[in-house]
CSV table of C-alpha atoms and ligand atoms in Angstrom, one decimal:
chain,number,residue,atom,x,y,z
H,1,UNK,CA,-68.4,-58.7,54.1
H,2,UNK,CA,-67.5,-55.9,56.5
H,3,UNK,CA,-64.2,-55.8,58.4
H,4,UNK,CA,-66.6,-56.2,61.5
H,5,UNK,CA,-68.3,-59.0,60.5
H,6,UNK,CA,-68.2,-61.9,62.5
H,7,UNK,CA,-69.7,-65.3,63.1
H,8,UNK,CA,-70.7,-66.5,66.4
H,9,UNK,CA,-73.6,-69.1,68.0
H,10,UNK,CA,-76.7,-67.6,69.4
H,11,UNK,CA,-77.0,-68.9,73.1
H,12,UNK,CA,-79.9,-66.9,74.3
H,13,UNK,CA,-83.2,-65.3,72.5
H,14,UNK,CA,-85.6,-62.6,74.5
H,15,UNK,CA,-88.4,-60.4,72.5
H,16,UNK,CA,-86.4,-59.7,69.7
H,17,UNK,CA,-82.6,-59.6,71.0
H,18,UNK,CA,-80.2,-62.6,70.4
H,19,UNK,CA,-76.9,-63.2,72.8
H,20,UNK,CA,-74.5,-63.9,70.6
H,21,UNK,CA,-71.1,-65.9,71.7
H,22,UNK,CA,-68.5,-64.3,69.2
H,23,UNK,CA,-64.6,-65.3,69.5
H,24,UNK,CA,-64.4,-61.4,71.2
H,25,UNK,CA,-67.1,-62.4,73.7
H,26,UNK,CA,-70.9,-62.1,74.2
H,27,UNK,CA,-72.9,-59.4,71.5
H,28,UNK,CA,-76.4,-58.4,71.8
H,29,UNK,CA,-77.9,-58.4,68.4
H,30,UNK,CA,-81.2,-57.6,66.6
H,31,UNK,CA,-82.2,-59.0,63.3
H,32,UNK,CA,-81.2,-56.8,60.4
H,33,UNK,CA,-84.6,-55.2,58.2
H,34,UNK,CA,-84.4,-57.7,55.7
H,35,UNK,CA,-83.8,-61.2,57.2
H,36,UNK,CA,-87.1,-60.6,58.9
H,37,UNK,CA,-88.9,-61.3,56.2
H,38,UNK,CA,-87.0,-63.7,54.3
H,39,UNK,CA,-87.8,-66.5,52.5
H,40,UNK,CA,-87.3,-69.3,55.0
H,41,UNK,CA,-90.1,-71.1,56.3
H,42,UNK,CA,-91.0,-70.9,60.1
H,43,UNK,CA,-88.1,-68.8,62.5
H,44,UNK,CA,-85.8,-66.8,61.2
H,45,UNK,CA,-83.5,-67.0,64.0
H,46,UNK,CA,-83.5,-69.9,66.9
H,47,UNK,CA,-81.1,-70.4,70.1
H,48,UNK,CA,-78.4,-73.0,69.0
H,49,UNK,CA,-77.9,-71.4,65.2
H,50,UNK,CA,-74.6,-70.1,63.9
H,51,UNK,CA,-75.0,-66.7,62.6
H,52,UNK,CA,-72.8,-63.9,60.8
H,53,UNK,CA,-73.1,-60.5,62.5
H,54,UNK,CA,-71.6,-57.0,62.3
H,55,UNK,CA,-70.3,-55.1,65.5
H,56,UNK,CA,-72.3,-51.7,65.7
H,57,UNK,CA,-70.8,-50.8,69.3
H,58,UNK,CA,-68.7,-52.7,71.7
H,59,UNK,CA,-71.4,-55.3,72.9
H,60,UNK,CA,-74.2,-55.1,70.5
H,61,UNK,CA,-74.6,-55.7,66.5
H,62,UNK,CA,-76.9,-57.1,63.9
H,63,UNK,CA,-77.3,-60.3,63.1
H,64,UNK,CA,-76.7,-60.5,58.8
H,65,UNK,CA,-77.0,-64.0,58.0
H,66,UNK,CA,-78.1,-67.3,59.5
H,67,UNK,CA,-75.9,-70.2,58.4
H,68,UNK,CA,-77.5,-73.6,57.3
H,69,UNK,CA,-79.0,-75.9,60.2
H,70,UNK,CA,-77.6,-79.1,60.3
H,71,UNK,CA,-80.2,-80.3,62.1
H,72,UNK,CA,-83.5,-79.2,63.8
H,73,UNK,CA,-85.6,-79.6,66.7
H,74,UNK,CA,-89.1,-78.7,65.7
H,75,UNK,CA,-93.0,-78.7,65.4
H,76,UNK,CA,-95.7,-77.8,63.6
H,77,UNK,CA,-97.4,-75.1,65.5
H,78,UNK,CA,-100.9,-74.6,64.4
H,79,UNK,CA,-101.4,-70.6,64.0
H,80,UNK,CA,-104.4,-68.9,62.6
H,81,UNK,CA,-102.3,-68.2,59.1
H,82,UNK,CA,-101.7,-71.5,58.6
H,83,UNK,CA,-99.1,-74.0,60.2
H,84,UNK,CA,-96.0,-72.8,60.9
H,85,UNK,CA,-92.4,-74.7,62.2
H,86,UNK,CA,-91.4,-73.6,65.3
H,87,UNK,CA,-87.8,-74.5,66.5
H,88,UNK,CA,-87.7,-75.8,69.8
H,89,UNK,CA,-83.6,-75.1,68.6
H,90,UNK,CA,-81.5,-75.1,65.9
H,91,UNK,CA,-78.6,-78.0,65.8
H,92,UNK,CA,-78.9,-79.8,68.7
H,93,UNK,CA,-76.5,-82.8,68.9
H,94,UNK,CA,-78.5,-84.9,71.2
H,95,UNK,CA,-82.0,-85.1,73.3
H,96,UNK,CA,-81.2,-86.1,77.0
H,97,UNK,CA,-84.3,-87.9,78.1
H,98,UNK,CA,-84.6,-88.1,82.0
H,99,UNK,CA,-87.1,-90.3,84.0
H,100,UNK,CA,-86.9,-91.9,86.9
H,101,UNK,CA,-86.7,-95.3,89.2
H,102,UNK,CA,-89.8,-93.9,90.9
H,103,UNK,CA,-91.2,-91.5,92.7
H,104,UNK,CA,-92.1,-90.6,90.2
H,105,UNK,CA,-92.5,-94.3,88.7
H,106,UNK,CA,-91.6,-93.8,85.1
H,107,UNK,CA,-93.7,-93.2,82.8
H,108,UNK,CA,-92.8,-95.4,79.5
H,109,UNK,CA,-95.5,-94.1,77.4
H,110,UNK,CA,-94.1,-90.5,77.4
H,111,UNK,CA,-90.5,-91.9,77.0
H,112,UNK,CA,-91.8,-93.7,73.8
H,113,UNK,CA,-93.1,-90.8,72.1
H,114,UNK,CA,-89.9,-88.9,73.0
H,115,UNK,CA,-88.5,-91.8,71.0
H,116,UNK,CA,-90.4,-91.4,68.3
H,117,UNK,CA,-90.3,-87.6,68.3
H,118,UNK,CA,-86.2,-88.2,68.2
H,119,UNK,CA,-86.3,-91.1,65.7
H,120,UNK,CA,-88.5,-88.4,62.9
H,121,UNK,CA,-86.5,-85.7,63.7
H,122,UNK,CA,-82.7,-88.3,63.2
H,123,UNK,CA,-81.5,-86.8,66.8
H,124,UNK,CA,-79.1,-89.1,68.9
H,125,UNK,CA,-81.0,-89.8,72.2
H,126,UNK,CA,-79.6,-90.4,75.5
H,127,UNK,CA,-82.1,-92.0,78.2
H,128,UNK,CA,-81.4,-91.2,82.1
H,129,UNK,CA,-82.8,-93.2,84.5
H,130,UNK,CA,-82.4,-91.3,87.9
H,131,UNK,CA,-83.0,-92.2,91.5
H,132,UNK,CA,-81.6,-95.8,90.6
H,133,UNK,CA,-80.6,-95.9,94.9
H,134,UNK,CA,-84.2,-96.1,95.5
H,135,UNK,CA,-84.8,-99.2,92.9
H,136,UNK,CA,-81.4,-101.1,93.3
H,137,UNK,CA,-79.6,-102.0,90.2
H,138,UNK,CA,-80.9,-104.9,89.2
H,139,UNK,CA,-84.5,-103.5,89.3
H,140,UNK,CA,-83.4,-100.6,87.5
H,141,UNK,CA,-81.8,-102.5,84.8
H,142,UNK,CA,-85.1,-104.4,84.3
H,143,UNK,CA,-87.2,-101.5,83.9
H,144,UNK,CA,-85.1,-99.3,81.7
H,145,UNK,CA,-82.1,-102.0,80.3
H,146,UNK,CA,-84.2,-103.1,76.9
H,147,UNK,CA,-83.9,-99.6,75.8
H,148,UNK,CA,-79.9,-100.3,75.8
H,149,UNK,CA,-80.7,-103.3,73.3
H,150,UNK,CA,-82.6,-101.1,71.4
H,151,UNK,CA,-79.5,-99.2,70.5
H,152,UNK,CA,-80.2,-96.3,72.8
H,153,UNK,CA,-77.5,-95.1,75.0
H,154,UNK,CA,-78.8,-95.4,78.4
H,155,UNK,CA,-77.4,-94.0,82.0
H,156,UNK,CA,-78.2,-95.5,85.2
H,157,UNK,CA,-77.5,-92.1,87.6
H,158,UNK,CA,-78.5,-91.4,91.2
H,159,UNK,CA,-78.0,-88.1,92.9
H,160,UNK,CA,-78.1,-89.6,96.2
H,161,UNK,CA,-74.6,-92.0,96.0
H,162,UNK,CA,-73.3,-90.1,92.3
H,163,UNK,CA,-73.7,-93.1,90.5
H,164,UNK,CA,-73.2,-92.7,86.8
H,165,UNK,CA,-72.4,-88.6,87.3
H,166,UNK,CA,-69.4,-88.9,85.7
H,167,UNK,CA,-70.5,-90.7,82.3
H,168,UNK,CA,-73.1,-88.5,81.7
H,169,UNK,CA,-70.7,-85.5,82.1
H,170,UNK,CA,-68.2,-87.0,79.8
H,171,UNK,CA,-71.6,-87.6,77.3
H,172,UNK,CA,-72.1,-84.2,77.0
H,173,UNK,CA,-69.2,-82.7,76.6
H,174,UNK,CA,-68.6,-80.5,74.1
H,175,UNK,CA,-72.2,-81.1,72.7
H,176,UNK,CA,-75.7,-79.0,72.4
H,177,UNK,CA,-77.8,-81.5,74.8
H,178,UNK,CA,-81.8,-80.9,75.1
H,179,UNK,CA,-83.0,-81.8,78.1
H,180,UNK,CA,-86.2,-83.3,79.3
H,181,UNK,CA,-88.5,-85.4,81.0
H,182,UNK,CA,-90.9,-84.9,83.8
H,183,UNK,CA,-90.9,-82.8,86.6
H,184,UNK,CA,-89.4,-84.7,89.9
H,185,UNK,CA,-87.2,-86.7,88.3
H,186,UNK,CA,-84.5,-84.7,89.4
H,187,UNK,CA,-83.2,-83.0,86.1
H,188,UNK,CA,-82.2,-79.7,88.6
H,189,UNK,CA,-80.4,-82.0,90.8
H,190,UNK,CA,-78.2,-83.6,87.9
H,191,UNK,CA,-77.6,-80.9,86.8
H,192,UNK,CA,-76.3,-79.3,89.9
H,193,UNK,CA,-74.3,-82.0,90.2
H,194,UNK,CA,-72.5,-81.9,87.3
H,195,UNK,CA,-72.1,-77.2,87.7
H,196,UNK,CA,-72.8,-76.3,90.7
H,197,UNK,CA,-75.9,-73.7,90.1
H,198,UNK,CA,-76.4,-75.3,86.4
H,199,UNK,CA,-79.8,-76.6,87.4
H,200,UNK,CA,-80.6,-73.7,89.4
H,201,UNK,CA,-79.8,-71.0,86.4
H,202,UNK,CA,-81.6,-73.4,83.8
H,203,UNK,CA,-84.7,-73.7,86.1
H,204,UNK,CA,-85.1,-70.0,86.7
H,205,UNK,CA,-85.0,-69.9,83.2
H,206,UNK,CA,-88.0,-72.6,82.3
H,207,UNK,CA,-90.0,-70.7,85.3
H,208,UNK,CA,-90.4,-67.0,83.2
H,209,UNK,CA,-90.5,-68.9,79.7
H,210,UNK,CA,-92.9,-71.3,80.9
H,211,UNK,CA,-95.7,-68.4,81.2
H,212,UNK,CA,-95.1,-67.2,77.5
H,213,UNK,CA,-96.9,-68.1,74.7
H,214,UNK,CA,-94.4,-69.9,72.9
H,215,UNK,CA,-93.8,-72.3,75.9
H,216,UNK,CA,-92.0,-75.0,74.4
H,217,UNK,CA,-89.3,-72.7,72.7
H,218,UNK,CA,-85.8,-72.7,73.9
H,219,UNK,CA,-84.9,-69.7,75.3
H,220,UNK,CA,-81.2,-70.1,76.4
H,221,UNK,CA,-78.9,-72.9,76.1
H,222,UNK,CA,-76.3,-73.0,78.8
H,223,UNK,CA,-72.3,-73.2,78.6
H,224,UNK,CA,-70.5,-76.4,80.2
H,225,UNK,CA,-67.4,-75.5,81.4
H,226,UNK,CA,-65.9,-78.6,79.8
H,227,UNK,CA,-67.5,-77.5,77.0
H,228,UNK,CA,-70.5,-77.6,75.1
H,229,UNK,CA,-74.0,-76.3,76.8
H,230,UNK,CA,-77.6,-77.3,78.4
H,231,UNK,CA,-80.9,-76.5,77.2
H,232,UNK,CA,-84.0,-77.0,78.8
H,233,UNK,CA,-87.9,-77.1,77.2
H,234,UNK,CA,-90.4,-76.2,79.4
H,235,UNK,CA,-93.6,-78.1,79.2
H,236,UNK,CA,-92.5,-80.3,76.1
H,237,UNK,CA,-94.2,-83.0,77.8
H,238,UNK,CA,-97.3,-81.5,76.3
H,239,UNK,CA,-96.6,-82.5,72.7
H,240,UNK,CA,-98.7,-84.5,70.9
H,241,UNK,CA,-96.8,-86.5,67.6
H,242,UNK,CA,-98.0,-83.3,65.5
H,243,UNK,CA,-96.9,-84.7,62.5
H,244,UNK,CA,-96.4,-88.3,62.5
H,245,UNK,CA,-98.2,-89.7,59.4
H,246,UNK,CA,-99.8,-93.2,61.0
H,247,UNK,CA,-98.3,-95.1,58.4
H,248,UNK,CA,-94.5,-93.9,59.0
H,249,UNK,CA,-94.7,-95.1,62.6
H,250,UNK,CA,-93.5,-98.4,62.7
H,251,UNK,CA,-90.1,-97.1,61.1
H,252,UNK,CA,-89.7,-94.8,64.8
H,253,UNK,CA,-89.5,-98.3,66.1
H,254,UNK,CA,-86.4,-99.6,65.9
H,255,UNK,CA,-87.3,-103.1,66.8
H,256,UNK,CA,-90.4,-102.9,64.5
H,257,UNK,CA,-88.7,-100.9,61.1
H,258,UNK,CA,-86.9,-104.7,60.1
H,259,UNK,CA,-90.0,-106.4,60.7
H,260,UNK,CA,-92.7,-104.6,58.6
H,261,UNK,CA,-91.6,-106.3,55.1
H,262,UNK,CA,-92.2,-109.9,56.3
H,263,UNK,CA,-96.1,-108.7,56.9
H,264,UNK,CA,-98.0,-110.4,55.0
H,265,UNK,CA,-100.0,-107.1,53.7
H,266,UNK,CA,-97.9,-104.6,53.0
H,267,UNK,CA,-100.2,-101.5,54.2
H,268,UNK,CA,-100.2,-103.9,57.5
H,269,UNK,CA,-101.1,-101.6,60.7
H,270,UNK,CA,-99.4,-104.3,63.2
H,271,UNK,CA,-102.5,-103.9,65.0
H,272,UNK,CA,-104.5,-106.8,64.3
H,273,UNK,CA,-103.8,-108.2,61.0
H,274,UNK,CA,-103.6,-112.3,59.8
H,275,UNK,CA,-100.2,-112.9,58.7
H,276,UNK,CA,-98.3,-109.9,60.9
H,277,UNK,CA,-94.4,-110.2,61.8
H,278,UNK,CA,-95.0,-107.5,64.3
H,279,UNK,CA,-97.9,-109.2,66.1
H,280,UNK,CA,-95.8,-112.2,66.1
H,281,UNK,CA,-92.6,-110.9,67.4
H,282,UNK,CA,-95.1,-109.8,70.2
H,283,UNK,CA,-96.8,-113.3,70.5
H,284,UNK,CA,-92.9,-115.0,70.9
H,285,UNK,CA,-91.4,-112.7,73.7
H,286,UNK,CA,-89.3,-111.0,70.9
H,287,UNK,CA,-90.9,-107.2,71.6
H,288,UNK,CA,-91.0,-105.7,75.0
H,289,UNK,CA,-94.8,-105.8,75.4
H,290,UNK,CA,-95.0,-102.0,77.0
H,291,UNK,CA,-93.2,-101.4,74.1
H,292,UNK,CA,-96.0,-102.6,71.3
H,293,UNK,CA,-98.7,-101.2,73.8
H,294,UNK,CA,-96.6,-97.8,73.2
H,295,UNK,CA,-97.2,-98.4,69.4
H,296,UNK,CA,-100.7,-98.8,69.4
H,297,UNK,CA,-101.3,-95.8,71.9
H,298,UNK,CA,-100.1,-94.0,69.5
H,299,UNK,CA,-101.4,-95.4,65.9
H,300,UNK,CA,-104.6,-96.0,67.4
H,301,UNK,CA,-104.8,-92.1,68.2
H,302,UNK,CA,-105.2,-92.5,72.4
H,303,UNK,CA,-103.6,-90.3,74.3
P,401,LIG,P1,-86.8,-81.8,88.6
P,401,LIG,O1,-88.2,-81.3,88.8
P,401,LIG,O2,-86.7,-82.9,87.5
P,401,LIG,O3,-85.8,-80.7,88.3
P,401,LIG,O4,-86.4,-82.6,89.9
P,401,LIG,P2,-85.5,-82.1,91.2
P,401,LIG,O5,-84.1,-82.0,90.8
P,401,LIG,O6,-86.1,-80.9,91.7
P,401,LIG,O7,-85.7,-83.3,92.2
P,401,LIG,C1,-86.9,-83.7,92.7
P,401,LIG,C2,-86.8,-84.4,94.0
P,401,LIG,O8,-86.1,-85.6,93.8
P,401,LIG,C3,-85.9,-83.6,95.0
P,401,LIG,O9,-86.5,-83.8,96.3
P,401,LIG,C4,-84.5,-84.3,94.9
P,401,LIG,O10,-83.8,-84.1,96.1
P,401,LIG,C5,-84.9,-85.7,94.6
P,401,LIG,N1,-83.8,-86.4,93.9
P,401,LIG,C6,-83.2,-86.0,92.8
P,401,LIG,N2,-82.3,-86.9,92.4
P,401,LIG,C7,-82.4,-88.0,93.2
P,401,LIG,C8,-81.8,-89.3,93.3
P,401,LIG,O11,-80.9,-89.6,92.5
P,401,LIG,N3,-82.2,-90.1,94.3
P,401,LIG,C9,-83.1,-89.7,95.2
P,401,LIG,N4,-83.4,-90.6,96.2
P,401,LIG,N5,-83.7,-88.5,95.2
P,401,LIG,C10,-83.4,-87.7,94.2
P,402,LIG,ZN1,-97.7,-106.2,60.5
């Protein structure tokens, strides 16, 4: 290793050049010759991944080395050579869904394949319901509070009276948070509140990358000054479950996975079979009913 080597975490990718956060502060990098073509399947370098670089001039370097992911946000993008995994971003510690009370009226079907997107990909998931001073507590809880039983962590905020601001600071804190959700629900407006101009920078951000090709891609993450950062992904909504074999569903269900061995047919679908634990579960109150229609939606292929 070279006596300017150093590691650091890539915070920002554009056409080629990687911000890289060093210990000595912020390097431009390029990828040296031959990690270009190495051997790894799908991007060689993705915002969020710890890399070892060498120091060419004050402020810029190359980027040797790209240490092993501990996790990955991902998707099979279909390209005319064949698929190929693109990283959304390399070791987030969390996915921050946001939705709101209403306007816009959440939308529980998208929520549940974020779910399930999370649950395949083993990423700790953190659901926001926003604009809770236009529902009232108690309506918000009934709309969003069985996802708590589920085991998710869930954050009743509003912008409006700063309800649950602080909590969902203290959640990300000194972690790599994705966020997401539909546009409205007042992702820009959290995020303000919680750094000044956060939302603003992350939005302007979203805006160029959402007219690229690679849409979805994480382009920047963004530092917390309590530490750890944002990112946002532009027009993730648009995912379909690329690769979600029909038969691994139930087990992105947490309230289905303990169920599916006291079917009576073991390749059970839980869609209409005699003898089905899931169906009923449903039948006895014991599922959340938008919760199994979220299940079929999705094994039964509708979108
Ligand atoms: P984004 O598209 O998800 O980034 O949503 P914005 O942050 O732009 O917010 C959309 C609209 O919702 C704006 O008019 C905000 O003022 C409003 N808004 C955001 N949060 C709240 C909230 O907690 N309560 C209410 N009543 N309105 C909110
Ligand atoms: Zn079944």
């Amino acid at each position: 290793m070279a006596n300017n080597s150093m590691d650091g975490l890539v915070i920002r990718s554009q056409s080629g050049f990687f911000t890289v956060e060093t210990e000595s502060g912020f390097v431009t990098c390029q990828l040296r010759g031959r990690l270009k073509k190495g051997p790894r399947q799908g991007d060689v370098v993705a915002v969020g991944d710890h890399v070892e670089i060498t120091r060419t001039e004050r402020d810029s370097g190359v980027i040797n080395a790209v240490k092993p992911r501990q996790h990955i946000f991902a998707r099979q993008a279909p390209e005319p050579s064949g698929e190929y995994l693109q990283i959304l971003i390399a070791n987030p510690d969390q996915i921050v869904l946001i939705f709101s009370c209403s306007h816009p009226a959440p939308r529980f079907g998208m929520l549940d394949r974020f779910l399930v997107m999370a649950e395949k990909q083993k990423l700790p998931v953190v659901i926001v319901a926003n604009k809770v001073d236009l529902v009232g507590l108690d309506q918000a809880q009934s709309l969003f509070g069985h996802y708590a039983n589920l085991g998710y962590s869930l954050i009743l905020t509003s912008v409006t009276d700063r309800r649950g601001i602080s909590e969902l600071r203290h959640q990300l804190r000194n972690k790599i948070s994705l966020f997401t959700g539909p546009s409205g629900v007042g992702k820009s407006s959290l995020l303000n509140v919680i750094q000044p101009e956060l939302g603003l920078k992350v939005r302007r951000v979203s805006q160029t990358t959402r007219k690229g090709r690679h849409t979805t891609v994480v382009r920047e993450m963004f530092p917390l000054l309590e530490g750890g950062y944002v990112a946002d992904t532009p027009g993730l909504k648009a995912l379909s479950l690329w690769d979600i074999q029909p038969e691994e569903l139930d087990g992105y269900f947490p309230e289905l996975r303990h169920l599916v061995s006291a079917c009576q047919f073991n390749d059970c679908t839980h869609t209409h079979e005699p003898g089905c634990a899931v169906i009923s579960a449903v039948d006895h109150g014991e599922i959340h009913p938008e919760r199994y229609q979220s299940y079929l939606k999705i094994r039964l292929g509708e979108q």
